[in-house]
């Protein structure tokens, strides 16, 4: 088979060799438990403290506001359940607001809370996937506890006006959480400039390891722990710390933010070529998401008359790794909830394709995709017709 062309960086990214190098000592000789008194424990504790300071610095936060978790999913669950439950216990209400295009880590957490008496409003978005601040303002009630709106969408890449949304929430005395999992490698994460109260990250989206995440929690925001056990993470998240993973996350985050400008310029060049080329060469191709307020590495299309799943299989046969816009739920292919919320008809949403570029992609790879894809689509359309 020809070389693999990996265009699925929104799903996960390869580990940066510099990150692996930083992690290795903590997977081998420096294996101590940070809670141990002895020298190996102290060594691990120091690595953990340094990682926390580094992450805090990148986020313009303080180390006490950083909680390490096992994933972006866990960070989202902890943020939403933790704040909703803490405030509800204080008798402050039982209403939360999310957007309709959140990742399932947020949406399903909302569904779960509904089973325990919470009320959840799911905010509509416009045709580009944007949440409008006035729509948020209208949805806020006296019993609203928390708003959770993602920084950038994982399917179509639309970037939300988080600072404006946070301002609206705060005007009504409501906390705002943002799932910044897809934004981690591409956008500024300065929590003061964003004005957010909670922010989730996941290392494997910015060339760090899988299975480690961060939840930033602004000082003073009430949060009920969801993992009960030891007193790690200042009593907010029990369990022995994943020291190697946390060290890797901190290094990956620092590199991502330091190299952001060059990385984004590289991605933009490739992505814009991909978008222009496909719109030109494939009749009836439609770009989803916002034309400019989108992640620099995201290109997302619908090709009417094409089954997205078959398209992915054909691309895979050519060595091209891409992603669709559908979630496979108990064997049945459901059209994407993101595209549905944006008003894309189900028969169009069936032909969704997400191409997300990254560090190792080259202009030659993009040209190969532009040569192949129009033929594959023509072939699939012929088969369907
Ligand atoms: N939130 C968003 C927007 C995501 O894209 C993802 C992963 O795809 C997650 C949350 C979940 O992160 P993790 O894979 O670390 O659990």
Short mmCIF file of C-alpha atoms and ligand atoms in Angstrom, two decimals:
data_model
loop_
_atom_site.label_atom_id
_atom_site.label_comp_id
_atom_site.label_asym_id
_atom_site.label_seq_id
_atom_site.Cartn_x
_atom_site.Cartn_y
_atom_site.Cartn_z
CA UNK A 1 0.00 0.00 0.00
CA UNK A 2 1.08 3.61 -0.59
CA UNK A 3 2.06 5.79 2.35
CA UNK A 4 -0.60 6.55 4.93
CA UNK A 5 -2.05 10.04 4.73
CA UNK A 6 -3.37 10.87 8.18
CA UNK A 7 -6.12 13.52 8.04
CA UNK A 8 -7.84 12.78 11.33
CA UNK A 9 -6.04 15.04 13.80
CA UNK A 10 -9.32 16.03 15.46
CA UNK A 11 -9.70 12.39 16.53
CA UNK A 12 -6.19 12.16 17.94
CA UNK A 13 -2.63 13.27 17.21
CA UNK A 14 0.64 11.31 17.26
CA UNK A 15 2.87 11.70 20.31
CA UNK A 16 5.57 14.36 19.84
CA UNK A 17 9.00 12.68 20.32
CA UNK A 18 9.97 15.52 22.69
CA UNK A 19 6.96 14.69 24.82
CA UNK A 20 7.83 10.99 24.87
CA UNK A 21 11.36 11.84 25.96
CA UNK A 22 10.06 13.92 28.87
CA UNK A 23 7.71 11.11 29.91
CA UNK A 24 10.10 8.15 29.70
CA UNK A 25 11.91 8.62 33.04
CA UNK A 26 8.53 8.51 34.85
CA UNK A 27 7.59 5.28 33.09
CA UNK A 28 10.88 3.66 34.08
CA UNK A 29 13.29 4.57 36.91
CA UNK A 30 11.33 7.45 38.46
CA UNK A 31 8.26 5.37 39.14
CA UNK A 32 7.46 6.64 42.64
CA UNK A 33 4.00 7.48 43.96
CA UNK A 34 3.86 11.27 44.57
CA UNK A 35 2.21 10.64 47.96
CA UNK A 36 5.15 8.56 49.24
CA UNK A 37 7.50 10.17 51.75
CA UNK A 38 10.69 8.60 50.39
CA UNK A 39 13.00 9.97 47.72
CA UNK A 40 11.25 8.29 44.78
CA UNK A 41 7.97 9.71 45.97
CA UNK A 42 9.46 13.16 46.42
CA UNK A 43 10.92 13.01 42.92
CA UNK A 44 7.50 12.19 41.46
CA UNK A 45 5.88 14.93 43.56
CA UNK A 46 8.33 17.46 42.22
CA UNK A 47 7.57 16.45 38.61
CA UNK A 48 3.86 16.76 39.34
CA UNK A 49 4.29 20.19 40.95
CA UNK A 50 6.36 21.43 38.03
CA UNK A 51 3.82 20.13 35.50
CA UNK A 52 1.02 21.89 37.39
CA UNK A 53 2.95 25.16 37.49
CA UNK A 54 3.69 24.92 33.78
CA UNK A 55 0.06 24.24 32.84
CA UNK A 56 -1.10 27.07 35.11
CA UNK A 57 1.34 29.45 33.49
CA UNK A 58 0.14 28.58 29.97
CA UNK A 59 -3.49 29.13 31.04
CA UNK A 60 -2.65 32.34 32.95
CA UNK A 61 -4.03 30.64 36.07
CA UNK A 62 -2.57 29.60 39.42
CA UNK A 63 -1.44 26.01 40.17
CA UNK A 64 -4.21 25.54 42.76
CA UNK A 65 -6.77 26.03 39.97
CA UNK A 66 -5.49 23.04 37.95
CA UNK A 67 -6.98 19.54 38.37
CA UNK A 68 -5.44 16.68 36.41
CA UNK A 69 -7.93 14.10 35.13
CA UNK A 70 -7.88 10.91 33.09
CA UNK A 71 -9.29 12.56 29.93
CA UNK A 72 -11.21 15.39 28.37
CA UNK A 73 -14.36 13.38 29.00
CA UNK A 74 -13.64 13.19 32.72
CA UNK A 75 -12.83 16.92 32.86
CA UNK A 76 -16.22 17.71 31.25
CA UNK A 77 -18.08 15.34 33.60
CA UNK A 78 -16.33 16.75 36.65
CA UNK A 79 -17.02 20.35 35.61
CA UNK A 80 -20.70 19.92 34.93
CA UNK A 81 -21.71 17.42 37.58
CA UNK A 82 -19.33 18.93 40.12
CA UNK A 83 -20.65 22.48 39.85
CA UNK A 84 -24.32 21.54 39.29
CA UNK A 85 -24.37 19.26 42.33
CA UNK A 86 -22.43 21.63 44.60
CA UNK A 87 -24.73 24.57 43.85
CA UNK A 88 -27.88 22.48 43.95
CA UNK A 89 -26.89 21.29 47.44
CA UNK A 90 -26.70 24.95 48.45
CA UNK A 91 -30.29 25.36 47.17
CA UNK A 92 -29.24 27.66 44.36
CA UNK A 93 -31.35 25.97 41.66
CA UNK A 94 -31.30 23.03 39.29
CA UNK A 95 -31.00 24.44 35.76
CA UNK A 96 -28.04 24.15 33.41
CA UNK A 97 -27.51 25.35 29.85
CA UNK A 98 -25.45 23.63 27.16
CA UNK A 99 -25.29 24.13 23.41
CA UNK A 100 -26.91 21.63 21.07
CA UNK A 101 -23.57 20.94 19.34
CA UNK A 102 -21.51 19.94 22.38
CA UNK A 103 -19.45 16.75 22.41
CA UNK A 104 -21.29 13.80 23.95
CA UNK A 105 -19.07 14.15 27.03
CA UNK A 106 -21.15 17.26 27.78
CA UNK A 107 -24.49 16.35 26.20
CA UNK A 108 -24.75 12.93 27.82
CA UNK A 109 -23.69 14.39 31.18
CA UNK A 110 -26.65 16.76 30.83
CA UNK A 111 -28.96 13.82 29.97
CA UNK A 112 -27.67 11.99 33.05
CA UNK A 113 -28.30 14.96 35.34
CA UNK A 114 -31.87 15.20 34.04
CA UNK A 115 -32.52 11.78 35.54
CA UNK A 116 -31.71 13.28 38.95
CA UNK A 117 -34.10 16.22 38.66
CA UNK A 118 -31.92 18.81 36.95
CA UNK A 119 -33.34 20.73 34.00
CA UNK A 120 -31.21 21.19 30.91
CA UNK A 121 -31.67 23.76 28.13
CA UNK A 122 -29.93 22.93 24.86
CA UNK A 123 -29.20 26.16 23.00
CA UNK A 124 -29.79 26.28 19.26
CA UNK A 125 -27.00 27.37 16.89
CA UNK A 126 -27.12 29.16 13.54
CA UNK A 127 -26.32 27.60 10.16
CA UNK A 128 -22.58 28.02 10.83
CA UNK A 129 -22.77 26.36 14.24
CA UNK A 130 -22.47 29.60 16.23
CA UNK A 131 -24.18 30.22 19.56
CA UNK A 132 -25.43 33.79 19.71
CA UNK A 133 -24.93 35.65 23.02
CA UNK A 134 -28.51 37.01 22.95
CA UNK A 135 -29.85 33.44 22.63
CA UNK A 136 -27.88 32.52 25.73
CA UNK A 137 -29.13 35.58 27.58
CA UNK A 138 -32.76 34.64 26.88
CA UNK A 139 -32.24 31.12 28.19
CA UNK A 140 -30.79 32.16 31.57
CA UNK A 141 -33.25 31.82 34.46
CA UNK A 142 -33.03 32.75 38.14
CA UNK A 143 -32.30 29.07 38.94
CA UNK A 144 -29.57 28.66 36.30
CA UNK A 145 -26.35 27.28 37.83
CA UNK A 146 -23.97 26.73 34.95
CA UNK A 147 -23.52 27.30 31.22
CA UNK A 148 -21.32 24.91 29.22
CA UNK A 149 -20.38 25.92 25.68
CA UNK A 150 -17.47 24.49 23.74
CA UNK A 151 -14.62 26.72 22.56
CA UNK A 152 -14.35 25.00 19.15
CA UNK A 153 -16.49 22.25 17.67
CA UNK A 154 -14.95 18.84 17.05
CA UNK A 155 -16.89 18.14 13.85
CA UNK A 156 -17.15 21.39 11.90
CA UNK A 157 -14.46 23.42 13.71
CA UNK A 158 -16.61 26.49 14.44
CA UNK A 159 -15.07 28.74 17.12
CA UNK A 160 -17.51 30.24 19.62
CA UNK A 161 -17.34 33.82 20.97
CA UNK A 162 -16.47 32.48 24.42
CA UNK A 163 -15.45 35.80 26.02
CA UNK A 164 -18.79 37.36 25.02
CA UNK A 165 -20.75 34.34 26.21
CA UNK A 166 -18.90 34.36 29.55
CA UNK A 167 -19.70 38.03 29.93
CA UNK A 168 -23.42 37.31 29.44
CA UNK A 169 -23.34 34.44 31.96
CA UNK A 170 -21.51 36.56 34.55
CA UNK A 171 -23.91 39.46 34.14
CA UNK A 172 -26.54 37.06 35.48
CA UNK A 173 -24.31 35.58 38.18
CA UNK A 174 -23.90 32.25 36.35
CA UNK A 175 -20.64 30.29 35.93
CA UNK A 176 -19.38 29.35 32.46
CA UNK A 177 -17.52 26.15 31.56
CA UNK A 178 -15.89 25.67 28.17
CA UNK A 179 -14.81 22.40 26.60
CA UNK A 180 -11.55 23.55 24.99
CA UNK A 181 -10.47 20.03 23.99
CA UNK A 182 -10.34 20.84 20.26
CA UNK A 183 -8.95 24.33 20.81
CA UNK A 184 -5.94 23.22 22.87
CA UNK A 185 -3.40 23.16 20.05
CA UNK A 186 -4.70 26.07 18.01
CA UNK A 187 -6.20 28.88 20.10
CA UNK A 188 -5.17 31.04 23.05
CA UNK A 189 -6.06 29.41 26.37
CA UNK A 190 -5.68 32.51 28.55
CA UNK A 191 -8.52 32.00 31.04
CA UNK A 192 -8.47 35.66 32.08
CA UNK A 193 -8.89 36.91 28.51
CA UNK A 194 -11.60 34.29 27.91
CA UNK A 195 -13.24 35.06 31.25
CA UNK A 196 -14.22 31.42 31.79
CA UNK A 197 -14.71 29.78 35.19
CA UNK A 198 -13.92 26.21 34.12
CA UNK A 199 -12.05 24.88 31.07
CA UNK A 200 -11.39 21.29 29.90
CA UNK A 201 -8.38 20.03 27.92
CA UNK A 202 -7.16 16.66 26.67
CA UNK A 203 -3.47 15.99 25.93
CA UNK A 204 -3.95 13.67 22.95
CA UNK A 205 -5.42 16.45 20.84
CA UNK A 206 -2.16 18.43 20.92
CA UNK A 207 0.51 15.76 20.40
CA UNK A 208 0.47 14.57 24.01
CA UNK A 209 -0.49 11.13 25.35
CA UNK A 210 -4.03 9.71 25.41
CA UNK A 211 -5.70 9.20 28.78
CA UNK A 212 -4.81 12.45 30.51
CA UNK A 213 -6.69 15.74 30.75
CA UNK A 214 -7.01 18.95 32.71
CA UNK A 215 -9.85 20.80 34.32
CA UNK A 216 -9.16 24.43 35.18
CA UNK A 217 -11.44 25.61 38.00
CA UNK A 218 -11.36 29.29 38.94
CA UNK A 219 -10.69 29.92 42.63
CA UNK A 220 -13.95 30.10 44.57
CA UNK A 221 -16.08 28.06 42.14
CA UNK A 222 -17.86 25.35 44.17
CA UNK A 223 -17.12 21.85 42.89
CA UNK A 224 -18.23 18.50 44.30
CA UNK A 225 -15.71 15.71 43.65
CA UNK A 226 -16.90 12.83 41.47
CA UNK A 227 -14.10 10.39 42.30
CA UNK A 228 -14.03 9.47 45.97
CA UNK A 229 -10.97 8.05 47.65
CA UNK A 230 -7.65 9.58 48.62
CA UNK A 231 -6.99 13.29 48.98
CA UNK A 232 -5.18 13.82 45.68
CA UNK A 233 -5.70 17.01 43.65
CA UNK A 234 -6.55 18.89 46.87
CA UNK A 235 -9.43 16.52 47.57
CA UNK A 236 -11.16 17.25 44.27
CA UNK A 237 -10.16 14.14 42.30
CA UNK A 238 -9.04 11.01 44.14
CA UNK A 239 -6.65 8.43 42.62
CA UNK A 240 -2.89 8.04 42.36
CA UNK A 241 -1.64 10.56 39.82
CA UNK A 242 -0.61 9.49 36.30
CA UNK A 243 2.77 11.22 36.68
CA UNK A 244 4.22 10.28 33.25
CA UNK A 245 0.98 11.28 31.52
CA UNK A 246 0.77 14.56 33.41
CA UNK A 247 4.42 15.40 32.64
CA UNK A 248 3.66 14.63 28.98
CA UNK A 249 0.54 16.78 28.99
CA UNK A 250 2.42 19.74 30.46
CA UNK A 251 5.26 19.52 27.92
CA UNK A 252 2.85 19.02 25.01
CA UNK A 253 0.73 21.99 26.09
CA UNK A 254 3.71 24.28 26.43
CA UNK A 255 5.08 23.25 23.02
CA UNK A 256 1.66 23.61 21.40
CA UNK A 257 1.21 27.11 22.73
CA UNK A 258 4.80 28.21 22.00
CA UNK A 259 4.66 26.87 18.43
CA UNK A 260 1.06 27.83 17.80
CA UNK A 261 1.68 30.53 15.22
CA UNK A 262 3.87 28.43 12.92
CA UNK A 263 1.64 25.37 13.39
CA UNK A 264 -1.52 27.28 12.51
CA UNK A 265 0.13 28.84 9.46
CA UNK A 266 1.17 25.37 8.25
CA UNK A 267 -2.31 23.93 8.83
CA UNK A 268 -4.07 26.90 7.24
CA UNK A 269 -2.03 26.60 4.07
CA UNK A 270 -2.92 22.94 3.66
CA UNK A 271 -6.51 23.31 4.77
CA UNK A 272 -7.29 26.22 2.48
CA UNK A 273 -5.85 24.33 -0.49
CA UNK A 274 -7.99 21.34 0.44
CA UNK A 275 -11.15 23.42 0.73
CA UNK A 276 -10.59 25.39 -2.47
CA UNK A 277 -9.61 22.27 -4.42
CA UNK A 278 -12.55 20.15 -3.32
CA UNK A 279 -15.15 22.88 -3.79
CA UNK A 280 -13.79 23.41 -7.28
CA UNK A 281 -13.45 19.77 -8.31
CA UNK A 282 -16.48 18.09 -6.73
CA UNK A 283 -19.85 19.22 -8.07
CA UNK A 284 -22.36 19.90 -5.30
CA UNK A 285 -19.72 19.85 -2.52
CA UNK A 286 -20.71 21.92 0.49
CA UNK A 287 -18.39 23.27 3.18
CA UNK A 288 -19.86 22.99 6.68
CA UNK A 289 -19.09 25.32 9.58
CA UNK A 290 -18.08 28.96 9.58
CA UNK A 291 -15.97 30.21 6.65
CA UNK A 292 -13.54 32.15 8.88
CA UNK A 293 -14.34 31.46 12.56
CA UNK A 294 -13.09 27.88 12.29
CA UNK A 295 -10.12 25.86 13.55
CA UNK A 296 -7.12 26.28 11.23
CA UNK A 297 -6.84 22.53 10.65
CA UNK A 298 -10.50 21.69 9.99
CA UNK A 299 -12.17 21.09 6.63
CA UNK A 300 -15.65 19.55 6.77
CA UNK A 301 -17.84 18.78 3.78
CA UNK A 302 -21.08 17.19 2.75
CA UNK A 303 -21.26 15.42 -0.60
CA UNK A 304 -24.87 14.86 -1.49
CA UNK A 305 -25.73 11.46 -2.90
CA UNK A 306 -22.76 9.82 -1.16
CA UNK A 307 -22.84 7.51 1.82
CA UNK A 308 -20.23 8.85 4.26
CA UNK A 309 -19.37 5.41 5.63
CA UNK A 310 -18.63 4.00 2.16
CA UNK A 311 -16.52 7.06 1.43
CA UNK A 312 -14.39 6.47 4.52
CA UNK A 313 -13.88 2.82 3.60
CA UNK A 314 -12.81 3.75 0.05
CA UNK A 315 -10.44 6.44 1.34
CA UNK A 316 -8.96 3.99 3.81
CA UNK A 317 -8.24 1.60 0.96
CA UNK A 318 -6.18 4.39 -0.62
CA UNK A 319 -4.29 4.93 2.64
CA UNK A 320 -6.20 8.09 3.57
CA UNK A 321 -7.39 8.25 7.19
CA UNK A 322 -10.40 10.55 7.54
CA UNK A 323 -13.53 10.78 9.62
CA UNK A 324 -17.27 11.07 9.03
CA UNK A 325 -19.90 13.12 10.69
CA UNK A 326 -21.95 10.27 12.02
CA UNK A 327 -21.98 8.44 15.28
CA UNK A 328 -22.53 4.72 15.28
CA UNK A 329 -25.08 3.99 17.99
CA UNK A 330 -26.00 0.36 18.65
CA UNK A 331 -25.29 -0.60 15.06
CA UNK A 332 -27.51 2.07 13.50
CA UNK A 333 -25.84 4.99 11.80
CA UNK A 334 -27.24 8.21 13.25
CA UNK A 335 -26.73 11.46 11.36
CA UNK A 336 -24.56 13.92 13.27
CA UNK A 337 -26.36 15.92 15.96
CA UNK A 338 -24.07 18.84 15.11
CA UNK A 339 -25.12 18.98 11.46
CA UNK A 340 -28.77 18.46 12.46
CA UNK A 341 -28.59 21.42 14.86
CA UNK A 342 -27.09 23.51 12.05
CA UNK A 343 -30.10 22.72 9.89
CA UNK A 344 -28.37 20.31 7.47
CA UNK A 345 -31.02 17.89 6.13
CA UNK A 346 -30.40 14.22 7.12
CA UNK A 347 -29.97 13.05 3.51
CA UNK A 348 -27.19 15.62 3.04
CA UNK A 349 -25.64 14.94 6.46
CA UNK A 350 -25.24 11.27 5.45
CA UNK A 351 -22.47 12.33 3.06
CA UNK A 352 -20.29 14.08 5.65
CA UNK A 353 -16.50 14.01 5.56
CA UNK A 354 -14.13 15.60 8.08
CA UNK A 355 -10.51 16.15 7.06
CA UNK A 356 -8.28 17.56 9.81
CA UNK A 357 -4.67 18.31 8.93
CA UNK A 358 -1.65 18.36 11.23
CA UNK A 359 2.07 18.71 11.68
CA UNK A 360 3.25 15.90 9.40
CA UNK A 361 0.99 16.56 6.42
CA UNK A 362 2.61 17.90 3.26
CA UNK A 363 1.33 19.81 0.21
CA UNK A 364 2.00 16.66 -1.87
CA UNK A 365 -0.35 14.65 0.34
CA UNK A 366 -3.07 17.25 -0.10
CA UNK A 367 -2.64 17.15 -3.88
CA UNK A 368 -2.97 13.36 -3.80
CA UNK A 369 -6.27 13.68 -1.91
CA UNK A 370 -7.46 16.31 -4.37
CA UNK A 371 -6.62 13.98 -7.26
CA UNK A 372 -8.32 10.94 -5.75
CA UNK A 373 -11.37 12.21 -3.93
CA UNK A 374 -13.39 13.58 -6.89
CA UNK A 375 -13.10 10.18 -8.65
CA UNK A 376 -14.11 8.24 -5.56
CA UNK A 377 -17.14 10.48 -5.06
CA UNK A 378 -18.15 10.13 -8.70
CA UNK A 379 -17.84 6.36 -8.42
CA UNK A 380 -19.94 6.23 -5.23
CA UNK A 381 -22.58 8.52 -6.70
CA UNK A 382 -22.74 6.30 -9.78
CA UNK A 383 -23.22 3.25 -7.59
CA UNK A 384 -25.99 4.90 -5.58
CA UNK A 385 -27.81 6.23 -8.68
N1 LIG B 1 -14.63 17.17 23.98
C1 LIG B 1 -14.36 17.33 22.68
C2 LIG B 1 -14.77 18.59 21.98
C3 LIG B 1 -13.68 16.32 21.99
O1 LIG B 1 -13.41 16.48 20.69
C4 LIG B 1 -13.29 15.15 22.70
C5 LIG B 1 -12.62 14.03 22.01
O2 LIG B 1 -12.87 13.74 20.86
C6 LIG B 1 -13.59 15.05 24.06
C7 LIG B 1 -14.27 16.08 24.67
C8 LIG B 1 -13.21 13.85 24.86
O3 LIG B 1 -11.83 13.85 25.17
P1 LIG B 1 -11.13 12.48 25.60
O4 LIG B 1 -10.95 11.69 24.35
O5 LIG B 1 -9.81 12.91 26.20
O6 LIG B 1 -11.99 11.83 26.60
#
